[in-house]
Amino acid sequence: MNLTELGAYVRSRRRRVQPSDVGLAAGPRRRVPGLRRDEVALLAGASADYYIEIERGGAQPSEQMLAALARALRLTSDERDHLYHLAGRPLPPPGGSAAHLHPAMFDLLQRLAGTPAFVCTDLHVMLVQNHLADALFGPIVPATGPEASFIHQWFTGDPRVRGLYPVEDHEHHSRTLVADLRAAVARRSRRDPEASRLIGELEQRSEEFAELWAKREVAVKRSDRKRIRHASLGVLHVNCLNLISEDGRQRLLWFTPVSGTDTGEKLELLAVLGTQDLRAEV
């Protein structure tokens, strides 16, 4: 661990990133190269004071904060690893919630401001989502291990997850999730610990999952049509589209309104309302 070097390293990476790289306006009075400290703090979801302490070498960031900084500063995988080493933190597993976000997917996500969108792993672990997805689905709940997977949350009966969809659609979602998971597991190493742990725990905890897994159905989830329940706006009819990374480990999902429904108007209203008084209801 070398927190002094960590601060210097983060500062050097900050100066390399241009405002336009992260969707920020440069402004006429910018007097520093790259990003300002408060801008990096905003992008990483940290307070400006805490970020300043990191640059001063006075704070040891958590693994979650390191992942957020790596994304905000557009670090490569090698640069991300160096960041973790300087902070004295273990490198996160390739597919976990702190996985290195595919830079191209992150850039594209930031350009999808007008539609709900998020990036997740092939095991359906949420990595990052935009403002509209936050308002529609609720904020990402920090979790580690199998519990970080949407599939785990779905089959263990998390009401926050199951409640997003009408009950009559649950059977369809369960079937497609398991078929997609089997395809993802086959792409990984046979002894991949993350996938093995997720499957083993779900087979023990969910009879529904165990029955579906035993059927050995395989289908990569590339697109779908969904009905999403929102406490304030009612049911939204959306097309769910997927962009899968070259290695299959990450995917970008975005949601567009189904033609002939009022979902387009509801998404416009959601953009105005944001997360005001909505998160606790979703």
Coordinates of C-alpha atoms in Angstrom, one line a residue:
M1 CA 0.0 0.0 0.0
N2 CA 1.3 3.4 -1.0
L3 CA -1.4 6.1 -0.4
T4 CA 1.0 9.0 -1.3
E5 CA 1.7 7.5 -4.7
L6 CA -2.0 6.6 -5.1
G7 CA -2.9 10.3 -4.7
A8 CA -0.3 11.3 -7.2
Y9 CA -1.4 8.6 -9.6
V10 CA -5.1 9.6 -9.4
R11 CA -4.1 13.2 -9.9
S12 CA -2.1 12.4 -13.0
R13 CA -5.0 10.4 -14.5
R14 CA -7.5 13.2 -13.7
R15 CA -5.4 15.7 -15.7
R16 CA -5.5 13.3 -18.7
V17 CA -9.2 13.1 -19.0
Q18 CA -10.9 15.9 -21.0
P19 CA -14.4 17.2 -20.0
S20 CA -15.7 16.1 -23.4
D21 CA -14.6 12.6 -22.7
V22 CA -17.1 12.3 -19.9
G23 CA -19.9 14.4 -21.3
L24 CA -19.1 17.6 -19.5
A25 CA -18.8 21.1 -20.9
A26 CA -15.4 22.6 -20.8
G27 CA -16.6 26.1 -20.1
P28 CA -14.7 29.4 -20.9
R29 CA -12.9 29.7 -17.5
R30 CA -11.3 26.3 -17.1
R31 CA -7.8 26.8 -15.9
V32 CA -6.6 23.3 -15.2
P33 CA -5.8 20.5 -17.6
G34 CA -8.3 17.7 -17.7
L35 CA -11.0 17.4 -15.0
R36 CA -11.4 19.3 -11.8
R37 CA -11.4 17.5 -8.5
D38 CA -15.1 18.2 -7.9
E39 CA -16.0 16.7 -11.3
V40 CA -14.2 13.5 -10.6
A41 CA -15.9 13.3 -7.2
L42 CA -19.3 13.8 -8.9
L43 CA -18.6 11.1 -11.5
A44 CA -17.4 8.7 -8.8
G45 CA -20.3 9.3 -6.5
A46 CA -18.0 10.7 -3.7
S47 CA -17.9 14.0 -1.8
A48 CA -15.4 16.5 -3.1
D49 CA -13.7 16.6 0.4
Y50 CA -13.2 12.9 0.4
Y51 CA -11.8 12.9 -3.1
I52 CA -9.4 15.7 -2.2
E53 CA -8.2 13.5 0.7
I54 CA -7.5 10.7 -1.7
E55 CA -5.3 12.9 -3.9
R56 CA -3.5 14.1 -0.7
G57 CA -2.7 10.6 0.2
G58 CA -4.8 10.8 3.4
A59 CA -7.5 8.2 2.6
Q60 CA -7.5 4.5 1.6
P61 CA -10.5 4.1 -0.8
S62 CA -12.7 1.0 -0.5
E63 CA -12.9 -1.5 -3.3
Q64 CA -16.2 0.0 -4.4
M65 CA -14.7 3.5 -4.6
L66 CA -11.7 2.3 -6.5
A67 CA -14.0 0.7 -9.1
A68 CA -15.9 4.0 -9.3
L69 CA -12.7 6.0 -9.7
A70 CA -11.5 3.6 -12.4
R71 CA -14.7 4.3 -14.4
A72 CA -14.7 8.0 -13.8
L73 CA -11.0 8.3 -14.9
R74 CA -11.4 6.0 -17.9
L75 CA -8.6 3.7 -16.7
T76 CA -7.6 0.7 -18.8
S77 CA -7.6 -2.7 -17.1
D78 CA -3.8 -2.4 -16.4
E79 CA -4.2 1.0 -14.9
R80 CA -7.2 -0.2 -12.8
D81 CA -5.1 -3.0 -11.4
H82 CA -2.3 -0.5 -10.6
L83 CA -4.8 1.6 -8.7
Y84 CA -5.9 -1.4 -6.6
H85 CA -2.2 -2.3 -5.8
L86 CA -1.4 1.2 -4.7
A87 CA -4.5 1.2 -2.4
G88 CA -3.6 -2.2 -0.9
R89 CA -6.8 -3.7 -2.0
P90 CA -7.3 -7.1 -3.7
L91 CA -8.2 -7.1 -7.4
P92 CA -11.9 -7.8 -7.9
P93 CA -13.0 -11.0 -9.6
P94 CA -13.5 -10.6 -13.4
G95 CA -17.3 -10.8 -13.2
G96 CA -18.1 -9.3 -9.9
S97 CA -19.9 -6.0 -9.1
A98 CA -16.5 -4.2 -9.1
A99 CA -15.5 -5.6 -12.4
H100 CA -13.7 -3.3 -14.8
L101 CA -16.4 -1.7 -16.9
H102 CA -15.9 -2.0 -20.6
P103 CA -14.9 1.6 -21.6
A104 CA -16.9 1.6 -24.9
M105 CA -20.0 0.4 -23.2
F106 CA -19.6 3.1 -20.5
D107 CA -19.2 5.8 -23.2
L108 CA -22.3 4.5 -25.0
L109 CA -24.3 4.4 -21.8
Q110 CA -23.6 8.0 -21.1
R111 CA -24.9 8.9 -24.5
L112 CA -28.3 7.2 -23.9
A113 CA -29.6 9.9 -21.7
G114 CA -33.1 9.8 -23.2
T115 CA -33.8 6.1 -22.4
P116 CA -33.3 3.8 -19.3
A117 CA -30.1 1.9 -19.7
F118 CA -27.5 -0.1 -17.7
V119 CA -24.5 -2.3 -17.9
C120 CA -24.4 -5.7 -16.2
T121 CA -22.2 -8.8 -16.3
D122 CA -23.0 -12.1 -18.0
L123 CA -24.2 -13.3 -14.6
H124 CA -26.5 -10.3 -14.4
V125 CA -24.5 -8.4 -11.7
M126 CA -25.3 -4.7 -12.1
L127 CA -22.3 -2.5 -12.7
V128 CA -23.7 1.0 -13.6
Q129 CA -26.9 2.5 -14.8
N130 CA -28.0 5.9 -16.0
H131 CA -30.4 8.4 -14.4
L132 CA -33.5 7.1 -16.0
A133 CA -32.8 3.5 -15.1
D134 CA -32.2 4.6 -11.6
A135 CA -35.6 6.3 -11.6
L136 CA -37.4 3.4 -13.2
F137 CA -35.8 0.4 -11.4
G138 CA -34.5 2.0 -8.2
P139 CA -30.8 2.5 -7.3
I140 CA -28.3 -0.3 -7.5
V141 CA -28.1 -2.0 -4.1
P142 CA -24.5 -2.7 -3.1
A143 CA -23.9 -6.5 -2.7
T144 CA -21.1 -9.0 -3.0
G145 CA -21.0 -12.7 -4.0
P146 CA -24.0 -14.4 -5.4
E147 CA -26.3 -11.9 -3.8
A148 CA -25.1 -9.2 -6.3
S149 CA -26.7 -11.1 -9.2
F150 CA -30.2 -10.1 -10.4
I151 CA -30.8 -13.8 -11.0
H152 CA -30.0 -14.6 -7.4
Q153 CA -32.3 -11.8 -6.2
W154 CA -35.1 -13.0 -8.6
F155 CA -35.1 -16.6 -7.6
T156 CA -34.7 -16.0 -3.8
G157 CA -37.8 -13.9 -3.9
D158 CA -36.5 -10.4 -3.4
P159 CA -39.8 -8.4 -3.5
R160 CA -38.0 -5.3 -4.8
V161 CA -37.0 -7.3 -7.9
R162 CA -40.1 -9.5 -8.4
G163 CA -42.4 -6.5 -7.9
L164 CA -41.0 -4.8 -11.0
Y165 CA -42.9 -7.2 -13.2
P166 CA -46.6 -8.4 -13.3
V167 CA -47.0 -11.8 -11.7
E168 CA -48.3 -13.3 -14.9
D169 CA -45.0 -12.5 -16.5
H170 CA -42.8 -14.2 -13.9
E171 CA -42.7 -17.6 -15.5
H172 CA -41.4 -16.1 -18.8
H173 CA -38.7 -14.1 -17.0
S174 CA -37.6 -17.1 -14.9
R175 CA -37.3 -19.3 -18.0
T176 CA -35.3 -16.7 -20.1
L177 CA -33.0 -15.9 -17.2
V178 CA -32.0 -19.5 -16.6
A179 CA -31.5 -20.2 -20.4
D180 CA -29.3 -17.1 -20.7
L181 CA -27.4 -18.1 -17.5
R182 CA -26.6 -21.6 -18.9
A183 CA -25.1 -20.0 -22.1
A184 CA -23.0 -17.6 -20.0
V185 CA -21.7 -20.4 -17.8
A186 CA -20.7 -22.5 -20.8
R187 CA -18.6 -19.5 -22.1
R188 CA -16.7 -19.4 -18.8
S189 CA -14.2 -21.8 -17.5
R190 CA -15.7 -25.1 -16.4
R191 CA -14.4 -24.4 -12.8
D192 CA -15.3 -20.7 -12.7
P193 CA -15.8 -20.1 -9.0
E194 CA -18.2 -17.2 -9.4
A195 CA -20.6 -19.1 -11.6
S196 CA -20.3 -22.3 -9.7
R197 CA -21.1 -20.6 -6.4
L198 CA -24.1 -18.8 -7.9
I199 CA -25.6 -22.0 -9.4
G200 CA -24.9 -24.1 -6.3
E201 CA -26.6 -21.6 -4.0
L202 CA -29.6 -21.2 -6.2
E203 CA -30.1 -25.0 -6.6
Q204 CA -30.2 -25.2 -2.8
R205 CA -32.4 -22.2 -2.2
S206 CA -34.9 -22.2 -5.1
E207 CA -36.9 -25.2 -6.2
E208 CA -38.0 -23.2 -9.2
F209 CA -34.5 -22.5 -10.3
A210 CA -33.4 -26.2 -9.8
E211 CA -36.2 -27.4 -12.0
L212 CA -35.5 -25.0 -14.8
W213 CA -31.7 -25.6 -14.6
A214 CA -32.3 -29.3 -14.9
K215 CA -34.1 -28.8 -18.2
R216 CA -30.8 -27.5 -19.8
E217 CA -32.5 -24.9 -22.0
V218 CA -30.0 -22.5 -23.6
A219 CA -30.8 -19.1 -25.2
V220 CA -28.7 -16.0 -25.2
K221 CA -30.9 -13.1 -24.2
R222 CA -30.5 -10.5 -27.0
S223 CA -33.9 -8.8 -27.0
D224 CA -37.2 -9.1 -25.2
R225 CA -40.5 -7.3 -24.7
K226 CA -41.3 -6.5 -21.1
R227 CA -44.0 -4.9 -18.9
I228 CA -42.5 -3.0 -16.0
R229 CA -44.5 -1.9 -13.0
H230 CA -43.9 1.5 -11.6
A231 CA -45.7 2.6 -8.4
S232 CA -46.4 6.1 -9.7
L233 CA -46.6 5.7 -13.5
G234 CA -48.3 2.3 -13.7
V235 CA -47.3 -0.3 -16.3
L236 CA -44.7 0.6 -18.9
H237 CA -44.4 -1.5 -22.1
V238 CA -40.8 -1.6 -23.3
N239 CA -38.5 -3.3 -25.8
C240 CA -35.4 -4.5 -24.0
L241 CA -32.4 -4.5 -26.3
N242 CA -28.9 -6.0 -25.6
L243 CA -25.4 -5.1 -26.8
I244 CA -23.0 -7.9 -25.7
S245 CA -19.2 -7.3 -25.4
E246 CA -16.8 -9.2 -27.5
D247 CA -15.9 -11.7 -24.7
G248 CA -19.5 -12.0 -23.7
R249 CA -18.7 -11.0 -20.1
Q250 CA -20.7 -7.7 -20.1
R251 CA -23.8 -6.3 -21.8
L252 CA -25.5 -3.0 -22.2
L253 CA -29.3 -3.1 -22.0
W254 CA -31.5 -0.2 -23.0
F255 CA -35.3 0.1 -23.0
T256 CA -37.4 1.8 -25.7
P257 CA -41.2 2.3 -25.6
V258 CA -43.4 -0.2 -27.5
S259 CA -45.2 1.5 -30.4
G260 CA -48.9 2.1 -29.8
T261 CA -48.6 2.4 -26.0
D262 CA -48.4 5.5 -23.7
T263 CA -44.9 4.4 -22.5
G264 CA -43.2 7.1 -24.5
E265 CA -45.1 9.8 -22.6
K266 CA -44.4 8.0 -19.3
L267 CA -40.7 7.9 -19.9
E268 CA -40.8 11.7 -20.6
L269 CA -42.5 12.2 -17.3
L270 CA -40.0 9.9 -15.6
A271 CA -37.2 12.1 -17.0
V272 CA -38.7 15.1 -15.4
L273 CA -39.6 13.5 -12.1
G274 CA -36.3 11.6 -11.8
T275 CA -36.0 9.8 -8.4
Q276 CA -38.1 12.3 -6.4
D277 CA -40.1 10.3 -4.0
L278 CA -40.0 7.3 -6.3
R279 CA -37.1 5.0 -5.1
A280 CA -38.8 3.8 -2.0
E281 CA -41.9 2.9 -4.0
V282 CA -40.4 0.9 -6.9

